[in-house]
Amino acid sequence: MDSVVQQYLEQFGVCEATQRFLAKPQKMLIGGTWIAQGDRESFAVIEPSTAGVITHIPLGTMADLDRAVEAARQQFDGGAWRRLKPLERERLLHRLADLIEANATELAEIESIDVGKSVANARDVDIQGTVDTFRYFAGWASKLHGRTVEPSLPGDYVAYTRKEPIGVIGVIVPWNFPLQTMAWKVAAALATGCTTVIKPAELTSLSTLRFAELVQEAGIPDGVVSVITGRGRDIGAAMAAHPGIDKITFTGSTEVGRTVGHTAASGIKRLTLELGGKSPVLVLDDADIEAAAQAVANGIFFNSGQVCDAGTRVYVQRGIHDKFMGALIEHTRSLKIAPGLDRDCFISPLVSALQMDRVASYIEAGRREGAELVHGGRVLDRPGYFVEPTIFAHCRSGMKIVREEIFGPVLVTTPFDDLGDALSQANDSPYGLAAAIYSNDLNRVHRLIPQLRAGTVYVNAHSTIDPSMPFGGFKASGFGKDLGPEQLDHLMESKAVWITLR
Ligand code: NAD
């Protein structure tokens, strides 16, 4: 670990468990065995508030992947996991949730140090969300069943359906909510009786490696959950093509999702894609301006804008435009920019130098295209990857900053006169992950909801996520759902059984 990271940990007094975890060599969990780097390549993990090296993770090989898949297959095709009764699966998932909760401080610190994110948000959102997700899906394990059917065919039959787990699930996740996004996929898969091979994002594998220790501690049989760290273009691509994997559940960019989709389709693999977004926000002239401004600012700047369903394009009705923009800027000014481990931090650094440069290039593009910069716009001159929360006004629909996913703290705003026109602009995007409306007029709100082409519509809120509600996109934001009972349908096959009675 670089001394600058060590000083950072000391400055904010991270717990002993976190220090111990970060100090030891990182290993992958493959089929119940911890695999050290050995002669594999490794990847330096960088702490985003200081730009110092935290540790190194091994880069998994194709042989590692084969071993992980084989172990998952064995457990699925008749191993201890397949023979477990539903209530026993439920009990194990609850035990895992309890362990995650018991280690929440450490996991939140690891997530903050690895991603750069606010430690308070990591605790309240990422880790609590992970615990809730395991508890929610634990309850489903004993409640999955088919239907008995009375057919109208001549003759006598017993006809029923069975819900059967799909098999080995390849889990590929991005770096913005590493533990929580993984949990959405793994908790549901385990509840149905599937087994899993997880590939975290190379930038942020640490919390998933700590999670793998808790999986063992919970008593989940070896091979049911393997974690292979490695590069997306190598291990991720090989997972999409692997004949031993029955389904890929992928969260990440639309660009990579398209490639994964092509490969998975050629192997007739089941597939869920949770992809990028450019979510629109409509602020109507009857909205509570102060509350809307605060929620809109949080809706884009939470996790420094590195949120797939962040409200990135705001359309404000002309009558309240200036007042709303004033309130928005004032609230944004109050958001503290600080290192992730600072408990008061709201705007944390971006995950990497690459992401910081990418966001900076979009800000530059906005300036060049003539959008009016009304707040922020600078990369901070300090160690780490800090970009000010940035707001552009009077943006036009063709601009690059309006069309493309930036995945950083950059908000584009546009006034509107006609609600129909604003709706067209809101829907004028290849993406369809989420949308938000701020208004107190129920008639207008209910008429707008069905017309917004998005997987989630928030009203007077943003990014309210709960395991009981499905999450997933329309259009180029993907297909299939995570969370809610809807996700379970994507993890089970329906088998029709016909029995002739004589
Ligand atoms: P990314 O697509 O670059 O990477 C996502 C994952 O895919 C990583 O684990 C990466 O290693 C792996 N990967 C990379 N190349 C691969 C390949 N050729 N084959 C298989 N796997 C490969 O995305 P990112 O930069 O990590 O994350 C940001 C993106 O994720 C944004 O577009 C964001 O909108 C999206 N995202 C979507 C959701 C959602 O629920 N819809 C949630 C979070 C993030």
PDB file of N, CA and C and ligand atoms in Angstrom, residues 172-176 181 184 199-202 230-233 236-237 250-254 256-257 259-260 274-277 308 405 407 433 471 477, ligand 1:
ATOM      1  N   ILE A 172     -21.704 -10.381 -14.210  1.00  0.00           N
ATOM      2  CA  ILE A 172     -20.678  -9.387 -14.593  1.00  0.00           C
ATOM      3  C   ILE A 172     -21.195  -8.010 -14.179  1.00  0.00           C
ATOM      4  N   VAL A 173     -20.424  -7.313 -13.352  1.00  0.00           N
ATOM      5  CA  VAL A 173     -20.937  -6.044 -12.802  1.00  0.00           C
ATOM      6  C   VAL A 173     -19.938  -4.886 -12.972  1.00  0.00           C
ATOM      7  N   PRO A 174     -20.457  -3.645 -12.919  1.00  0.00           N
ATOM      8  CA  PRO A 174     -19.599  -2.465 -13.077  1.00  0.00           C
ATOM      9  C   PRO A 174     -19.055  -1.968 -11.739  1.00  0.00           C
ATOM     10  N   TRP A 175     -18.437  -0.779 -11.762  1.00  0.00           N
ATOM     11  CA  TRP A 175     -17.697  -0.312 -10.595  1.00  0.00           C
ATOM     12  C   TRP A 175     -18.434   0.700  -9.738  1.00  0.00           C
ATOM     13  N   ASN A 176     -19.625   1.131 -10.110  1.00  0.00           N
ATOM     14  CA  ASN A 176     -20.208   2.260  -9.356  1.00  0.00           C
ATOM     15  C   ASN A 176     -20.877   1.857  -8.039  1.00  0.00           C
ATOM     16  N   THR A 181     -24.795  -4.069  -6.600  1.00  0.00           N
ATOM     17  CA  THR A 181     -25.219  -4.584  -7.909  1.00  0.00           C
ATOM     18  C   THR A 181     -24.992  -6.092  -7.966  1.00  0.00           C
ATOM     19  N   TRP A 184     -27.780  -7.811  -5.966  1.00  0.00           N
ATOM     20  CA  TRP A 184     -29.066  -7.918  -6.685  1.00  0.00           C
ATOM     21  C   TRP A 184     -29.111  -9.220  -7.480  1.00  0.00           C
ATOM     22  N   LYS A 199     -17.836 -11.990 -11.773  1.00  0.00           N
ATOM     23  CA  LYS A 199     -16.659 -11.208 -12.169  1.00  0.00           C
ATOM     24  C   LYS A 199     -16.923  -9.750 -11.827  1.00  0.00           C
ATOM     25  N   PRO A 200     -16.274  -9.266 -10.746  1.00  0.00           N
ATOM     26  CA  PRO A 200     -16.435  -7.841 -10.427  1.00  0.00           C
ATOM     27  C   PRO A 200     -15.686  -6.988 -11.443  1.00  0.00           C
ATOM     28  N   ALA A 201     -15.959  -5.686 -11.453  1.00  0.00           N
ATOM     29  CA  ALA A 201     -15.194  -4.776 -12.319  1.00  0.00           C
ATOM     30  C   ALA A 201     -13.751  -4.757 -11.829  1.00  0.00           C
ATOM     31  N   GLU A 202     -12.800  -4.708 -12.754  1.00  0.00           N
ATOM     32  CA  GLU A 202     -11.390  -4.771 -12.343  1.00  0.00           C
ATOM     33  C   GLU A 202     -11.010  -3.602 -11.427  1.00  0.00           C
ATOM     34  N   GLY A 230     -10.590 -10.137 -12.764  1.00  0.00           N
ATOM     35  CA  GLY A 230      -9.901 -10.129 -14.062  1.00  0.00           C
ATOM     36  C   GLY A 230     -10.448  -9.074 -14.990  1.00  0.00           C
ATOM     37  N   ARG A 231      -9.832  -8.995 -16.142  1.00  0.00           N
ATOM     38  CA  ARG A 231     -10.224  -7.975 -17.109  1.00  0.00           C
ATOM     39  C   ARG A 231     -11.506  -8.380 -17.819  1.00  0.00           C
ATOM     40  N   GLY A 232     -12.328  -7.364 -18.100  1.00  0.00           N
ATOM     41  CA  GLY A 232     -13.577  -7.627 -18.801  1.00  0.00           C
ATOM     42  C   GLY A 232     -13.349  -8.241 -20.165  1.00  0.00           C
ATOM     43  N   ARG A 233     -12.418  -7.661 -20.907  1.00  0.00           N
ATOM     44  CA  ARG A 233     -12.238  -8.131 -22.289  1.00  0.00           C
ATOM     45  C   ARG A 233     -11.702  -9.567 -22.330  1.00  0.00           C
ATOM     46  N   GLY A 236     -14.463 -11.530 -18.690  1.00  0.00           N
ATOM     47  CA  GLY A 236     -15.877 -11.224 -18.962  1.00  0.00           C
ATOM     48  C   GLY A 236     -16.300 -11.805 -20.304  1.00  0.00           C
ATOM     49  N   ALA A 237     -15.488 -11.566 -21.326  1.00  0.00           N
ATOM     50  CA  ALA A 237     -15.827 -12.064 -22.667  1.00  0.00           C
ATOM     51  C   ALA A 237     -15.864 -13.589 -22.673  1.00  0.00           C
ATOM     52  N   PHE A 250     -25.690  -9.195 -16.843  1.00  0.00           N
ATOM     53  CA  PHE A 250     -24.654  -8.186 -17.046  1.00  0.00           C
ATOM     54  C   PHE A 250     -25.192  -6.810 -16.664  1.00  0.00           C
ATOM     55  N   THR A 251     -24.437  -6.063 -15.885  1.00  0.00           N
ATOM     56  CA  THR A 251     -24.709  -4.636 -15.698  1.00  0.00           C
ATOM     57  C   THR A 251     -23.461  -3.883 -16.113  1.00  0.00           C
ATOM     58  N   GLY A 252     -23.653  -2.897 -16.964  1.00  0.00           N
ATOM     59  CA  GLY A 252     -22.512  -2.118 -17.444  1.00  0.00           C
ATOM     60  C   GLY A 252     -22.945  -1.222 -18.587  1.00  0.00           C
ATOM     61  N   SER A 253     -21.991  -0.830 -19.399  1.00  0.00           N
ATOM     62  CA  SER A 253     -22.284   0.121 -20.478  1.00  0.00           C
ATOM     63  C   SER A 253     -23.048  -0.553 -21.621  1.00  0.00           C
ATOM     64  N   THR A 254     -23.769   0.246 -22.358  1.00  0.00           N
ATOM     65  CA  THR A 254     -24.521  -0.275 -23.509  1.00  0.00           C
ATOM     66  C   THR A 254     -23.556  -0.845 -24.545  1.00  0.00           C
ATOM     67  N   VAL A 256     -20.543  -2.308 -24.148  1.00  0.00           N
ATOM     68  CA  VAL A 256     -20.064  -3.651 -23.796  1.00  0.00           C
ATOM     69  C   VAL A 256     -21.241  -4.629 -23.752  1.00  0.00           C
ATOM     70  N   GLY A 257     -22.389  -4.152 -23.277  1.00  0.00           N
ATOM     71  CA  GLY A 257     -23.578  -5.010 -23.215  1.00  0.00           C
ATOM     72  C   GLY A 257     -23.944  -5.570 -24.581  1.00  0.00           C
ATOM     73  N   THR A 259     -21.869  -6.234 -27.056  1.00  0.00           N
ATOM     74  CA  THR A 259     -20.914  -7.311 -27.369  1.00  0.00           C
ATOM     75  C   THR A 259     -21.254  -8.579 -26.595  1.00  0.00           C
ATOM     76  N   VAL A 260     -21.513  -8.411 -25.299  1.00  0.00           N
ATOM     77  CA  VAL A 260     -21.853  -9.566 -24.461  1.00  0.00           C
ATOM     78  C   VAL A 260     -23.122 -10.228 -25.014  1.00  0.00           C
ATOM     79  N   GLU A 274     -28.499  -4.892 -18.002  1.00  0.00           N
ATOM     80  CA  GLU A 274     -28.813  -3.614 -17.332  1.00  0.00           C
ATOM     81  C   GLU A 274     -27.769  -2.622 -17.805  1.00  0.00           C
ATOM     82  N   LEU A 275     -28.161  -1.692 -18.671  1.00  0.00           N
ATOM     83  CA  LEU A 275     -27.143  -0.890 -19.376  1.00  0.00           C
ATOM     84  C   LEU A 275     -27.212   0.601 -19.019  1.00  0.00           C
ATOM     85  N   GLY A 276     -26.714   1.404 -19.894  1.00  0.00           N
ATOM     86  CA  GLY A 276     -26.537   2.823 -19.600  1.00  0.00           C
ATOM     87  C   GLY A 276     -27.849   3.593 -19.571  1.00  0.00           C
ATOM     88  N   GLY A 277     -27.746   4.857 -19.212  1.00  0.00           N
ATOM     89  CA  GLY A 277     -28.940   5.700 -19.140  1.00  0.00           C
ATOM     90  C   GLY A 277     -28.609   7.163 -19.389  1.00  0.00           C
ATOM     91  N   CYS A 308     -26.385   4.871 -12.814  1.00  0.00           N
ATOM     92  CA  CYS A 308     -26.958   4.592 -14.132  1.00  0.00           C
ATOM     93  C   CYS A 308     -28.272   5.327 -14.363  1.00  0.00           C
ATOM     94  N   GLU A 405     -24.296   9.499 -22.542  1.00  0.00           N
ATOM     95  CA  GLU A 405     -24.162   9.245 -21.105  1.00  0.00           C
ATOM     96  C   GLU A 405     -22.785   9.748 -20.649  1.00  0.00           C
ATOM     97  N   PHE A 407     -21.882   9.959 -17.104  1.00  0.00           N
ATOM     98  CA  PHE A 407     -21.543   9.155 -15.934  1.00  0.00           C
ATOM     99  C   PHE A 407     -20.604   9.913 -14.993  1.00  0.00           C
ATOM    100  N   LEU A 433     -33.821   4.172 -19.222  1.00  0.00           N
ATOM    101  CA  LEU A 433     -33.679   3.517 -17.924  1.00  0.00           C
ATOM    102  C   LEU A 433     -34.686   4.068 -16.916  1.00  0.00           C
ATOM    103  N   PHE A 471     -36.162  -3.311 -11.309  1.00  0.00           N
ATOM    104  CA  PHE A 471     -35.303  -2.248 -11.836  1.00  0.00           C
ATOM    105  C   PHE A 471     -34.728  -2.727 -13.163  1.00  0.00           C
ATOM    106  N   SER A 477     -31.266   0.800 -22.858  1.00  0.00           N
ATOM    107  CA  SER A 477     -30.873   0.620 -21.455  1.00  0.00           C
ATOM    108  C   SER A 477     -30.990  -0.837 -21.025  1.00  0.00           C
TER     109      SER A 477
HETATM  110  P1  NAD B   1     -18.342  -1.493 -18.572  1.00  0.00           P
HETATM  111  O1  NAD B   1     -19.387  -1.904 -19.553  1.00  0.00           O
HETATM  112  O2  NAD B   1     -17.077  -0.949 -19.069  1.00  0.00           O
HETATM  113  O3  NAD B   1     -17.958  -2.728 -17.632  1.00  0.00           O
HETATM  114  C1  NAD B   1     -18.930  -3.468 -16.933  1.00  0.00           C
HETATM  115  C2  NAD B   1     -18.377  -4.839 -16.621  1.00  0.00           C
HETATM  116  O4  NAD B   1     -18.162  -5.528 -17.850  1.00  0.00           O
HETATM  117  C3  NAD B   1     -17.022  -4.830 -15.908  1.00  0.00           C
HETATM  118  O5  NAD B   1     -16.969  -5.901 -14.987  1.00  0.00           O
HETATM  119  C4  NAD B   1     -16.036  -5.071 -17.037  1.00  0.00           C
HETATM  120  O6  NAD B   1     -14.855  -5.688 -16.612  1.00  0.00           O
HETATM  121  C5  NAD B   1     -16.845  -6.020 -17.913  1.00  0.00           C
HETATM  122  N1  NAD B   1     -16.420  -6.045 -19.324  1.00  0.00           N
HETATM  123  C6  NAD B   1     -15.716  -5.127 -20.013  1.00  0.00           C
HETATM  124  N2  NAD B   1     -15.520  -5.540 -21.289  1.00  0.00           N
HETATM  125  C7  NAD B   1     -16.127  -6.735 -21.399  1.00  0.00           C
HETATM  126  C8  NAD B   1     -16.306  -7.653 -22.472  1.00  0.00           C
HETATM  127  N3  NAD B   1     -15.808  -7.422 -23.671  1.00  0.00           N
HETATM  128  N4  NAD B   1     -17.016  -8.784 -22.237  1.00  0.00           N
HETATM  129  C9  NAD B   1     -17.558  -9.026 -21.029  1.00  0.00           C
HETATM  130  N5  NAD B   1     -17.414  -8.206 -19.973  1.00  0.00           N
HETATM  131  C10 NAD B   1     -16.715  -7.064 -20.161  1.00  0.00           C
HETATM  132  O7  NAD B   1     -19.089  -0.474 -17.578  1.00  0.00           O
HETATM  133  P2  NAD B   1     -18.448   0.343 -16.391  1.00  0.00           P
HETATM  134  O8  NAD B   1     -17.630   1.432 -16.975  1.00  0.00           O
HETATM  135  O9  NAD B   1     -17.846  -0.589 -15.412  1.00  0.00           O
HETATM  136  O10 NAD B   1     -19.761   0.951 -15.702  1.00  0.00           O
HETATM  137  C11 NAD B   1     -20.408   2.079 -16.150  1.00  0.00           C
HETATM  138  C12 NAD B   1     -21.583   1.725 -17.039  1.00  0.00           C
HETATM  139  O11 NAD B   1     -22.461   0.819 -16.358  1.00  0.00           O
HETATM  140  C13 NAD B   1     -22.442   2.916 -17.375  1.00  0.00           C
HETATM  141  O12 NAD B   1     -22.795   2.863 -18.731  1.00  0.00           O
HETATM  142  C14 NAD B   1     -23.681   2.733 -16.505  1.00  0.00           C
HETATM  143  O13 NAD B   1     -24.835   3.359 -16.975  1.00  0.00           O
HETATM  144  C15 NAD B   1     -23.812   1.259 -16.492  1.00  0.00           C
HETATM  145  N6  NAD B   1     -24.612   0.827 -15.349  1.00  0.00           N
HETATM  146  C16 NAD B   1     -25.886   0.386 -15.557  1.00  0.00           C
HETATM  147  C17 NAD B   1     -26.684   0.017 -14.477  1.00  0.00           C
HETATM  148  C18 NAD B   1     -28.103  -0.475 -14.666  1.00  0.00           C
HETATM  149  O14 NAD B   1     -28.655  -1.049 -13.736  1.00  0.00           O
HETATM  150  N7  NAD B   1     -28.693  -0.288 -15.829  1.00  0.00           N
HETATM  151  C19 NAD B   1     -26.179   0.101 -13.175  1.00  0.00           C
HETATM  152  C20 NAD B   1     -24.871   0.563 -13.006  1.00  0.00           C
HETATM  153  C21 NAD B   1     -24.094   0.933 -14.098  1.00  0.00           C
END
